[in-house]
Coordinates of C-alpha atoms in Angstrom, one line a residue:
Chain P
X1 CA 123.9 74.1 145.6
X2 CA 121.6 73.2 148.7
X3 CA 121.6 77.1 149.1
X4 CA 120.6 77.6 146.0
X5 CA 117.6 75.2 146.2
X6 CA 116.7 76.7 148.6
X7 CA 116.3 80.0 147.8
X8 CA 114.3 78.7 144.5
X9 CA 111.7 76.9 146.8
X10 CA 111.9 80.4 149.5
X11 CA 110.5 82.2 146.2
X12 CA 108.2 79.4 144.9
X13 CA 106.8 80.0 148.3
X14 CA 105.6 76.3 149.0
X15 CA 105.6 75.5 152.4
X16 CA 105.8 71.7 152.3
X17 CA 108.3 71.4 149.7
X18 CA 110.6 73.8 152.1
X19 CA 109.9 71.4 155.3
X20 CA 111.3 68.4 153.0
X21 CA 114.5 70.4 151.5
X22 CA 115.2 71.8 155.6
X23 CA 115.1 67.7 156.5
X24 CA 117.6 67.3 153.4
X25 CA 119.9 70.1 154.5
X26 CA 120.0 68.8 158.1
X27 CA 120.6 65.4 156.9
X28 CA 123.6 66.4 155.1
X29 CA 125.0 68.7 158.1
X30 CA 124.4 66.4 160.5
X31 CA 127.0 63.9 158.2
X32 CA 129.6 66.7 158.8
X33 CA 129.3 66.3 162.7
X34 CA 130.3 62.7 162.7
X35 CA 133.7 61.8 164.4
X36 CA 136.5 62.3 162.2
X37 CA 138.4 59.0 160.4
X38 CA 141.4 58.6 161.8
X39 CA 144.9 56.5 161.5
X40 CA 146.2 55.8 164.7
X41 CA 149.8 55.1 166.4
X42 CA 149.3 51.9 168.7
X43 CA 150.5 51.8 171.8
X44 CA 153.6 50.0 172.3
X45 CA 151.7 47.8 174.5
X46 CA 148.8 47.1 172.2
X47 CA 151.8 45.8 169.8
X48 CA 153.2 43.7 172.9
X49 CA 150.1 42.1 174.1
X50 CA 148.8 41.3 170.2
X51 CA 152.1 39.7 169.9
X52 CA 151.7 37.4 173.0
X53 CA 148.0 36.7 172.2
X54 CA 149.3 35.8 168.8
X55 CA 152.1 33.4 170.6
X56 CA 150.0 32.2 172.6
X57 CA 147.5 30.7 169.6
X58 CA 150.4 29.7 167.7
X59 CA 151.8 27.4 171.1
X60 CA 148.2 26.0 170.9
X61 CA 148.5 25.3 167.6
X62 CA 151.3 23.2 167.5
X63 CA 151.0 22.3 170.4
X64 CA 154.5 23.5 172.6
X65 CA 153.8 22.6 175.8
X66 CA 156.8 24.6 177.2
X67 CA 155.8 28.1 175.9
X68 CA 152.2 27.1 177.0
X69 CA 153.8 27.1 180.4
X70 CA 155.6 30.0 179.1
X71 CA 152.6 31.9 178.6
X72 CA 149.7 30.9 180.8
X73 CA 149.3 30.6 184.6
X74 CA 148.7 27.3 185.8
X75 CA 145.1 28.4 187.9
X76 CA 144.0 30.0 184.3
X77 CA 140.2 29.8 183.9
X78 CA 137.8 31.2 181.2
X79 CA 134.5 32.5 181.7
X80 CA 131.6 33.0 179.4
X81 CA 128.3 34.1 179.9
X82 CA 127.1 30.8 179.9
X83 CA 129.6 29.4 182.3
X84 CA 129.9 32.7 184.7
X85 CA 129.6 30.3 187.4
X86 CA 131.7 27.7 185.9
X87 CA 134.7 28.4 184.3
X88 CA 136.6 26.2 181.8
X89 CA 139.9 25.2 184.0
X90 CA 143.1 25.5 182.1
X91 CA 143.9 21.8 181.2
X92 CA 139.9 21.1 179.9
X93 CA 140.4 24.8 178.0
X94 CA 143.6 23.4 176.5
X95 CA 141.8 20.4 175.5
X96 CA 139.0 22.3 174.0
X97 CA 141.1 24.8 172.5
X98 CA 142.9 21.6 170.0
X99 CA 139.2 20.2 169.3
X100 CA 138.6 23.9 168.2
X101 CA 141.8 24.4 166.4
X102 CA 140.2 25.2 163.1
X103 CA 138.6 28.1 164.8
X104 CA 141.4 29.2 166.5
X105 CA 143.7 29.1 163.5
X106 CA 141.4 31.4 161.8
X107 CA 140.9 34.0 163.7
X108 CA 142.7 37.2 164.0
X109 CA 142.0 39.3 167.3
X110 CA 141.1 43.4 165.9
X111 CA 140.9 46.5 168.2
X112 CA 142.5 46.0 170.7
X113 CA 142.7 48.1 173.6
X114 CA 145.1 47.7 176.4
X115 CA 145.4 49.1 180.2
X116 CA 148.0 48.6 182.2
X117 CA 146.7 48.4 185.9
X118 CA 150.2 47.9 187.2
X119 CA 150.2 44.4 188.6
X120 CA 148.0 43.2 186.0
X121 CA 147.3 44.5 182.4
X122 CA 144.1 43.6 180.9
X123 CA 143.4 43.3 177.1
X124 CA 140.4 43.4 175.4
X125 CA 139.6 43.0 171.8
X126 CA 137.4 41.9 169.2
X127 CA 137.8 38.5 167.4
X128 CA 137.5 38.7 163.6
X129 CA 137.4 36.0 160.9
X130 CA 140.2 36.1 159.2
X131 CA 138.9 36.1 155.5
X132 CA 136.1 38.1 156.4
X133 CA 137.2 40.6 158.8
X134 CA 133.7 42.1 158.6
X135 CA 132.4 39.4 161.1
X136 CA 133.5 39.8 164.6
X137 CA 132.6 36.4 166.3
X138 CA 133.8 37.1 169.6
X139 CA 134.5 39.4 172.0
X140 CA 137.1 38.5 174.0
X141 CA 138.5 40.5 177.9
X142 CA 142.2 39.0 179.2
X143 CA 144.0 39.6 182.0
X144 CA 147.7 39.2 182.3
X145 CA 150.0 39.0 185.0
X146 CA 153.9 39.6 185.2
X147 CA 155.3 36.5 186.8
X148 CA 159.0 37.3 187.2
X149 CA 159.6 39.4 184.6
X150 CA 157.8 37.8 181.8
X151 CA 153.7 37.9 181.0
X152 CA 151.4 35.0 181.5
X153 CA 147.9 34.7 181.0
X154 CA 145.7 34.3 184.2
X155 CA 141.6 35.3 183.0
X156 CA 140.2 35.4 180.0
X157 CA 136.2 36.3 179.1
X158 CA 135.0 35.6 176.6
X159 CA 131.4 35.9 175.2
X160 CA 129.8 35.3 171.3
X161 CA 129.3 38.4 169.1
X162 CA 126.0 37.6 167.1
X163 CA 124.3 34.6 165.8
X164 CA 127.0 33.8 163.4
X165 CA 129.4 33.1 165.7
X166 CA 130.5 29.7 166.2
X167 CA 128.5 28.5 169.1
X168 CA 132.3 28.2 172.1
X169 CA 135.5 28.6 171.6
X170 CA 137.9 26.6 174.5
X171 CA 134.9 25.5 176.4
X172 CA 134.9 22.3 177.7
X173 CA 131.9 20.2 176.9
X174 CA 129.3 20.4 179.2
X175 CA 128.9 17.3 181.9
X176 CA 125.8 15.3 182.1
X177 CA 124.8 16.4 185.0
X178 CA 125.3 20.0 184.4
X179 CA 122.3 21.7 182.9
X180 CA 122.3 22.1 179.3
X181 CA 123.6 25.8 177.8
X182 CA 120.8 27.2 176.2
X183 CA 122.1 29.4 173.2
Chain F
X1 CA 100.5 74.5 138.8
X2 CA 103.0 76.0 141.2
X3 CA 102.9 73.0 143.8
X4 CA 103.5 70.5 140.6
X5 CA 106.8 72.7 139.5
X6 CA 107.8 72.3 142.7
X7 CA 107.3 68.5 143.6
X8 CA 109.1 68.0 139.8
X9 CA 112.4 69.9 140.9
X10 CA 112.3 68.3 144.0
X11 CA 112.5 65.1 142.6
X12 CA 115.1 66.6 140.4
X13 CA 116.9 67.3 143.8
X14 CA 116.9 64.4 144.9
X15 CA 117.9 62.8 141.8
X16 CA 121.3 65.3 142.0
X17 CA 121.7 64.4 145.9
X18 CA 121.5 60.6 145.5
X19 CA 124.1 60.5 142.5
X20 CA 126.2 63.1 144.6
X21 CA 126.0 60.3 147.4
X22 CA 127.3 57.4 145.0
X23 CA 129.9 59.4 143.7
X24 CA 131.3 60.8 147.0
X25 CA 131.6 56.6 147.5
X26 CA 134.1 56.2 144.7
X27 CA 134.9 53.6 142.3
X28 CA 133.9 49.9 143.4
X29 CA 131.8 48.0 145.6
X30 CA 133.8 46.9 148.8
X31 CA 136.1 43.1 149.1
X32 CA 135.9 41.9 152.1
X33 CA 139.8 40.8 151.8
X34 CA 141.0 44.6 151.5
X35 CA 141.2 46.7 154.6
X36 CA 141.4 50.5 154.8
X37 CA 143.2 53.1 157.7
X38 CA 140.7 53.9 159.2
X39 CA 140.7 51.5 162.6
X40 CA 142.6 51.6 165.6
X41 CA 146.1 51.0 164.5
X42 CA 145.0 48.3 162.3
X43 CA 142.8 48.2 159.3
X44 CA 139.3 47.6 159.0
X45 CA 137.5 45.8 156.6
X46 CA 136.9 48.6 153.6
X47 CA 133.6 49.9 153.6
X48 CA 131.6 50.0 150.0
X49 CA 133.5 52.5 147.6
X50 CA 136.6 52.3 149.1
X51 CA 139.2 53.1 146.2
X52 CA 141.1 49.9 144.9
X53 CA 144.5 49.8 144.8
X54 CA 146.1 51.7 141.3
X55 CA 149.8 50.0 142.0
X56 CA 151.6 47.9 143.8
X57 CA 154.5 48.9 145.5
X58 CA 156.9 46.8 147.7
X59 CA 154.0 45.3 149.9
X60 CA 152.5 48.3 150.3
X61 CA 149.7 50.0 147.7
X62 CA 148.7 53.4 146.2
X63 CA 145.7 54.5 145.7
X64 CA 145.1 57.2 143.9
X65 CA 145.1 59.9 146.4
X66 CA 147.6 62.6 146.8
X67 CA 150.4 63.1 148.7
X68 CA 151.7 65.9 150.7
X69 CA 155.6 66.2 148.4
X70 CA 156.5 69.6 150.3
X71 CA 156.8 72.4 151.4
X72 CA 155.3 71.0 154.0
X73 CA 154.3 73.7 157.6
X74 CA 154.0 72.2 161.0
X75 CA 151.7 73.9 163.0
X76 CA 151.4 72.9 167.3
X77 CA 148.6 73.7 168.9
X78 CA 149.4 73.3 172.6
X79 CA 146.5 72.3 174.2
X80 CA 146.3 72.3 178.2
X81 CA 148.7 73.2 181.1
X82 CA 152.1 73.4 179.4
X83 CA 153.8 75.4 182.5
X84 CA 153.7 72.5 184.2
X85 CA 155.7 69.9 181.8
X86 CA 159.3 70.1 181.8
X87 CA 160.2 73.4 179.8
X88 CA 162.1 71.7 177.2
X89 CA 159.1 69.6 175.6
X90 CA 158.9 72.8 173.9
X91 CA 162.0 73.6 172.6
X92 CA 162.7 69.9 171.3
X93 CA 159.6 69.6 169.4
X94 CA 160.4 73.0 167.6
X95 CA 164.0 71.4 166.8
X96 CA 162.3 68.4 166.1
X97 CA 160.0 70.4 163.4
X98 CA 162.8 72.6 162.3
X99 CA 165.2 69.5 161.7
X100 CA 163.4 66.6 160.8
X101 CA 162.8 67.3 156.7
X102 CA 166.8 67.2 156.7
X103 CA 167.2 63.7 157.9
X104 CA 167.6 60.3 156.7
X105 CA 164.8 59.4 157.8
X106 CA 162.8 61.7 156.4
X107 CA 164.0 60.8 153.5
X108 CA 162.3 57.7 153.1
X109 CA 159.4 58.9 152.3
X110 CA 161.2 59.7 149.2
X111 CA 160.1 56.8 148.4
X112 CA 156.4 57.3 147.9
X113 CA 155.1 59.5 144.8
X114 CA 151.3 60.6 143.5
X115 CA 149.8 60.1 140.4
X116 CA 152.4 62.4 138.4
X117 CA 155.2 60.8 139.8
X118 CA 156.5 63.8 142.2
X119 CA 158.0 62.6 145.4
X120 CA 157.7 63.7 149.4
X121 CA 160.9 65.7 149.4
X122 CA 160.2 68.7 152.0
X123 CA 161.6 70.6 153.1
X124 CA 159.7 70.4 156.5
X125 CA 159.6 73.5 158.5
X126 CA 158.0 74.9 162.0
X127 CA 155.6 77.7 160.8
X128 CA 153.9 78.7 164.3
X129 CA 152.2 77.8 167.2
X130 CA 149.3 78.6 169.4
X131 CA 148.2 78.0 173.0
X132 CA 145.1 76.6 173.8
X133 CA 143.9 77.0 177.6
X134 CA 141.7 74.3 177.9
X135 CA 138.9 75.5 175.4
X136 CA 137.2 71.8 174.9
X137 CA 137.9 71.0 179.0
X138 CA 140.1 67.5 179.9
X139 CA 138.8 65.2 178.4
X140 CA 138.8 65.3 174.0
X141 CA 136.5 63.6 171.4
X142 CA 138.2 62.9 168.5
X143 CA 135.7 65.4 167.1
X144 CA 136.6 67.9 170.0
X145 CA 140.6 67.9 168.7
X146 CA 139.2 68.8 165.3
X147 CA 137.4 71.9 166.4
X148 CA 140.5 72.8 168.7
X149 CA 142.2 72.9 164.8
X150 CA 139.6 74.9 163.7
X151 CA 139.2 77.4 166.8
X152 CA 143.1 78.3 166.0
X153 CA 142.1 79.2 162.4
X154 CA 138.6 80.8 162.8
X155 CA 140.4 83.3 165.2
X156 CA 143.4 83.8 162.6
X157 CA 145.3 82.4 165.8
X158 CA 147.3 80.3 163.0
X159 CA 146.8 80.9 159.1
X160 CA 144.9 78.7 157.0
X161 CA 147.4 76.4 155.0
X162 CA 146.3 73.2 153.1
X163 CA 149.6 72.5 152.5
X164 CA 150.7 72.5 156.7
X165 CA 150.0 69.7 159.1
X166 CA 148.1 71.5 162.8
X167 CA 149.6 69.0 165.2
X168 CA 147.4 69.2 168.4
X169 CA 149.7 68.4 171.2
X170 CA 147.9 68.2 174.5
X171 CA 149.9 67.9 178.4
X172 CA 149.6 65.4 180.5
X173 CA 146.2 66.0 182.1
X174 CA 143.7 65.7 179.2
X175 CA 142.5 62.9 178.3
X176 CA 141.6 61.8 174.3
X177 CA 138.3 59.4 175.5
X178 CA 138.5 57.7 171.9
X179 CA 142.0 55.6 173.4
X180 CA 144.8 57.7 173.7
X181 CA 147.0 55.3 175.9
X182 CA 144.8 52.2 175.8
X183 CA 144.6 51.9 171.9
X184 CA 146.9 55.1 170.5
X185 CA 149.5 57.2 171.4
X186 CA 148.5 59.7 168.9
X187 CA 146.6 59.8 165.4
X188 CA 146.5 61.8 161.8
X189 CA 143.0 63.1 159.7
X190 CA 141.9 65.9 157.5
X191 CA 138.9 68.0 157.1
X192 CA 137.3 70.6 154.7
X193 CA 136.9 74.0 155.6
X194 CA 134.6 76.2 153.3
X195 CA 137.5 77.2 151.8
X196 CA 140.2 74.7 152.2
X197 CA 141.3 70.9 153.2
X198 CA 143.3 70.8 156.7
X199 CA 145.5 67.8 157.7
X200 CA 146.0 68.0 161.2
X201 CA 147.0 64.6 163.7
X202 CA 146.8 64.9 168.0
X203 CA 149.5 63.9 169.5
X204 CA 149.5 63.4 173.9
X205 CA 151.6 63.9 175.8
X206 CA 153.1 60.9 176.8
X207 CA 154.0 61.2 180.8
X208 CA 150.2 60.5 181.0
X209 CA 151.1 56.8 180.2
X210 CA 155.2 56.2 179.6
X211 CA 154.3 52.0 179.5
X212 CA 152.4 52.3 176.8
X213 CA 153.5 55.5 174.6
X214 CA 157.1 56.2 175.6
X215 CA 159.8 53.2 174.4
X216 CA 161.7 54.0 177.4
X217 CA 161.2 55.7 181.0
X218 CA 163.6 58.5 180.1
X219 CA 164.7 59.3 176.4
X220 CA 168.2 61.2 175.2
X221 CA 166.7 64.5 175.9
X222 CA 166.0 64.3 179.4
X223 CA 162.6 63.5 181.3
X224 CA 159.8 64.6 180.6
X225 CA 157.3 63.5 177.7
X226 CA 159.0 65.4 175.1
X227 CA 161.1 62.6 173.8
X228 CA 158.3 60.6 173.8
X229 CA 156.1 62.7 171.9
X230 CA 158.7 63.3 169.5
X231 CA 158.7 59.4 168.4
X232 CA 155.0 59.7 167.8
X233 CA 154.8 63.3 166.3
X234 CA 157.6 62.1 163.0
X235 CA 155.6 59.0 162.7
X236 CA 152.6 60.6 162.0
X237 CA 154.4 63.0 160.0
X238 CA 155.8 60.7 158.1
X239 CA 152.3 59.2 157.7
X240 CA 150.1 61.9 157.2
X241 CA 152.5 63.1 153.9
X242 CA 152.3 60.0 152.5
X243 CA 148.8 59.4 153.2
X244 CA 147.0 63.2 154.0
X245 CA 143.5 62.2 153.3
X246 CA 143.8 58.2 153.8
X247 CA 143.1 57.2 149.8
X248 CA 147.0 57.3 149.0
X249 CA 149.4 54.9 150.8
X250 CA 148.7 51.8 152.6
X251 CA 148.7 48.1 152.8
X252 CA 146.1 45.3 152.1
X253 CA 145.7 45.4 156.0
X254 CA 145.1 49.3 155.9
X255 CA 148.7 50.2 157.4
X256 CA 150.2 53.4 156.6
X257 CA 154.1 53.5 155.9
X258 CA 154.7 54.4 159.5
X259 CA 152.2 51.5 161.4
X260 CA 153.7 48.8 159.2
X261 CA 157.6 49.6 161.5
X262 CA 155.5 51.0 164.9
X263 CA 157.9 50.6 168.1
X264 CA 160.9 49.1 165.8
X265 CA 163.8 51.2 166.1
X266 CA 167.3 49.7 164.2
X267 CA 170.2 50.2 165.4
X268 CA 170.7 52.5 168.6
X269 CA 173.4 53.7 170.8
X270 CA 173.3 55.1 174.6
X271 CA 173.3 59.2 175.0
X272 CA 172.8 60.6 178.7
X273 CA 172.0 56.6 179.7
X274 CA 169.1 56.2 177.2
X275 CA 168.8 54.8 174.1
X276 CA 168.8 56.9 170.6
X277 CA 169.3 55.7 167.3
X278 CA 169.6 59.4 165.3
X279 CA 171.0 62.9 165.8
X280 CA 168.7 65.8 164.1
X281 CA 169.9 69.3 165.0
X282 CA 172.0 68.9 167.3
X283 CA 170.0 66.9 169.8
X284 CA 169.7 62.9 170.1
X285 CA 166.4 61.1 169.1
X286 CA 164.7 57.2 169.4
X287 CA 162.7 57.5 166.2
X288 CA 161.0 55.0 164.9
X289 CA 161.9 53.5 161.4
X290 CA 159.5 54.2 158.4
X291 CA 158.5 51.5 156.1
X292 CA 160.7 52.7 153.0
X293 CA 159.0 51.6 149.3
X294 CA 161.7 50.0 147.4
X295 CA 162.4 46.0 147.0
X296 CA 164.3 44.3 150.2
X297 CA 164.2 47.2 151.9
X298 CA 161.5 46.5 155.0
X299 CA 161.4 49.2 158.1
X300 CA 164.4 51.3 158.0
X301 CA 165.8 55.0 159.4
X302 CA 166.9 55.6 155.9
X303 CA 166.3 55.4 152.5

């Protein structure tokens, strides 16, 4: 059909009418040179580490101290832009984390990508709401470690994906004399 | 008078583009609770027009799209170095294609019809293969593997068959920059040709990264990343003939038969000190299970 058209306009012989239909035809091709959709196979790791991050909430959640211990170091921190410089410990995160339970419970962690670096893996991967997975609220980067066989959590960075996102997530509330976040 | 007739049929034009455009989209606006196939192993949220599921199956949906029921043509494109890999990647991966409509497992997809109620039955048969000496370099775009596909059938290399499935199977040293080993051990799609509709899926090789693509260090068959491969190459077989042009078969997440059971594998038993769970053609396999559409059933190797 586009062919067609424009061999009408060719023989009508208007110039800026042919200009316009040329912009049409290109923006049509260039839809055909967009990456292909895809289904992918995940990694058998990608279904590992989702499963431990998914633990991991749900130990939170309860709260089960013992696979806590299970699954995170005992020096974990979490960074976020805000707090590059000073990182939520693990026992104030785990504090934060129950005040922010309703968060945590809701979210539902989407593509994510994992790299094995051989003594450490690191995840990363975006975190969704989970009744409306069209809003990512946070981005979030976590590095694992194997401690004798089994994987705990030692880093995780975390940082806000858009105004919509709740403001932390973990964080421990800031001190008085530590200068005010400005979001 | 000229310039007027043409400003009217271009107006006309782009009338017949923008209802083209809306119709392409399909039937409904988008939900924000349905997901389609089209993420990383996981669904995303469906973007506007997304078909709505026609009928529920056992916790997975169709969708109105059709199915791949058979004969169904494998094609491999060997992309890279092959010399180098272990010889018998080859040869197990034809068995595998040559073998793998007669099993059990296979058979699952029996399970799984289009809208006249015809079935996936097969058979499933190796049709050809090509070699590709590095035409696109190392390291693949998602849109590079595609033209790889088309390449082989520009230059007749392999025949033009909408009914076959072009596997592109690529050694150990290219990389596919979209995730292969970080996100996916391997993928399905489908485009249009001027004349046709090609389903085609890449599958690595997986000695690039046996922690995150192989289930085991070395499989029933040996080393090498032909065992490997093979686990991912029936999944997305089973996958892409379910779901050839991702509007047929999935979930409310956007999970195809296969991602639903990924890295679940039933039952095994030891072969040559590794683990296998099936026997197709005379050689062992570790295949993962399918997700099989009937009620109770769940992830199995068989119907």
């Amino acid at each position: 059909m586009i062919l067609q058209s424009l061999t009408v306009f060719a023989r009508s012989g208007t110039g800026a009418s042919m200009v316009l239909v040329l912009a049409l035809f290109m923006a049509q091709s260039s839809q055909a040179t967009e990456e292909p959709r895809k289904v992918p196979t995940t990694t058998r790791l990608v279904k590992l580490y989702g499963e431990l991050e998914s633990n991991l909430s749900m130990a939170i959640l309860e709260p089960d101290p013992s696979k806590i211990d299970d699954l995170l170091t005992q020096d974990f921190e979490q960074r976020t832009p805000l707090t590059a410089d000073n990182p939520t410990p693990r026992a104030e995160w785990l504090a934060a984390c129950s005040k922010d339970a309703k968060i945590l419970g809701a979210v539902l962690p989407t593509k994510m990508a994992v790299r094995d670096l051989g003594s450490s893996v690191v995840a990363s991967f975006v975190m969704v709401d989970r009744n409306h997975q069209k809003q990512p609220l946070f981005f979030v980067i976590d590095v694992w470690i194997d401690q004798q066989g089994h994987q705990q959590l030692k880093n995780r960075f975390l940082s806000r994906i858009g105004d919509r996102s709740p403001p932390s997530l973990c964080e421990r509330p800031f001190k008085s004399n530590e200068a005010s976040p400005q979001r | 008078m000229k310039v007027q007739g043409s400003v009217s049929f271009l107006l006309m034009l782009l009338a017949v583009f923008i209802c083209g455009d809306a119709n392409s989209q399909g039937l409904r606006q988008s939900d924000e609770q349905d997901n389609v196939p089209t993420g990383k192993g996981y669904g995303v949220a469906a973007p506007s027009g997304s078909p709505a599921p026609i009928l529920d199956g056992h916790q997975i949906q169709f969708h109105g799209g059709p199915l791949m029921v058979g004969p169904t043509p494998i094609y491999y494109i060997w992309y890279g170095d092959w010399t180098k890999s272990p010889a018998a990647t080859n040869g197990i991966l034809r068995d595998l294609a040559n073998h793998i409509g007669d099993t059990p497992l296979f058979a699952t997809n029996n399970t799984y019809h289009d809208q006249e109620g015809q079935t996936i039955k097969g058979p499933v048969f190796f049709a050809g293969e090509v070699f590709d000496d590095y035409s696109k370099g190392k390291s693949l775009s998602d849109k590079d593997v595609e033209s790889i596909v088309q390449n082989a059938l520009t230059r007749s290399a392999l025949p033009e068959d909408p009914k076959g499935i072009y596997f592109v199977l690529t050694s150990a040293d290219v990389d596919e920059t979209t995730g292969f080993c970080n996100t996916y051990c391997g993928w399905h799609s489908h485009m249009k040709t001027p004349t046709s509709h090609i389903k085609y899926a890449f599958v690595g090789d997986t000695e690039r990264c046996p922690a995150s693509c192989q289930s085991q260090p070395v499989g029933p068959n040996g080393k090498g990343g032909g065992d490997g491969m093979a686990n991912i190459l029936v999944k997305e077989l089973l996958s892409t003939t379910s779901d050839p042009e991702l509007s047929a078969w999935y979930d409310g997440k956007g999970r195809e038969n296969g991602d639903v059971c990924d890295w679940t594998f039933g039952t095994t038993y030891l072969v040559n000190n590794a683990k296998a769970n099936m026997k197709i053609g005379g050689r062992d396999f570790l295949l993962q299970q399918n997700w099989v559409n009937q009620s109770g059933a769940g992830c199995q190797s068989r119907p």
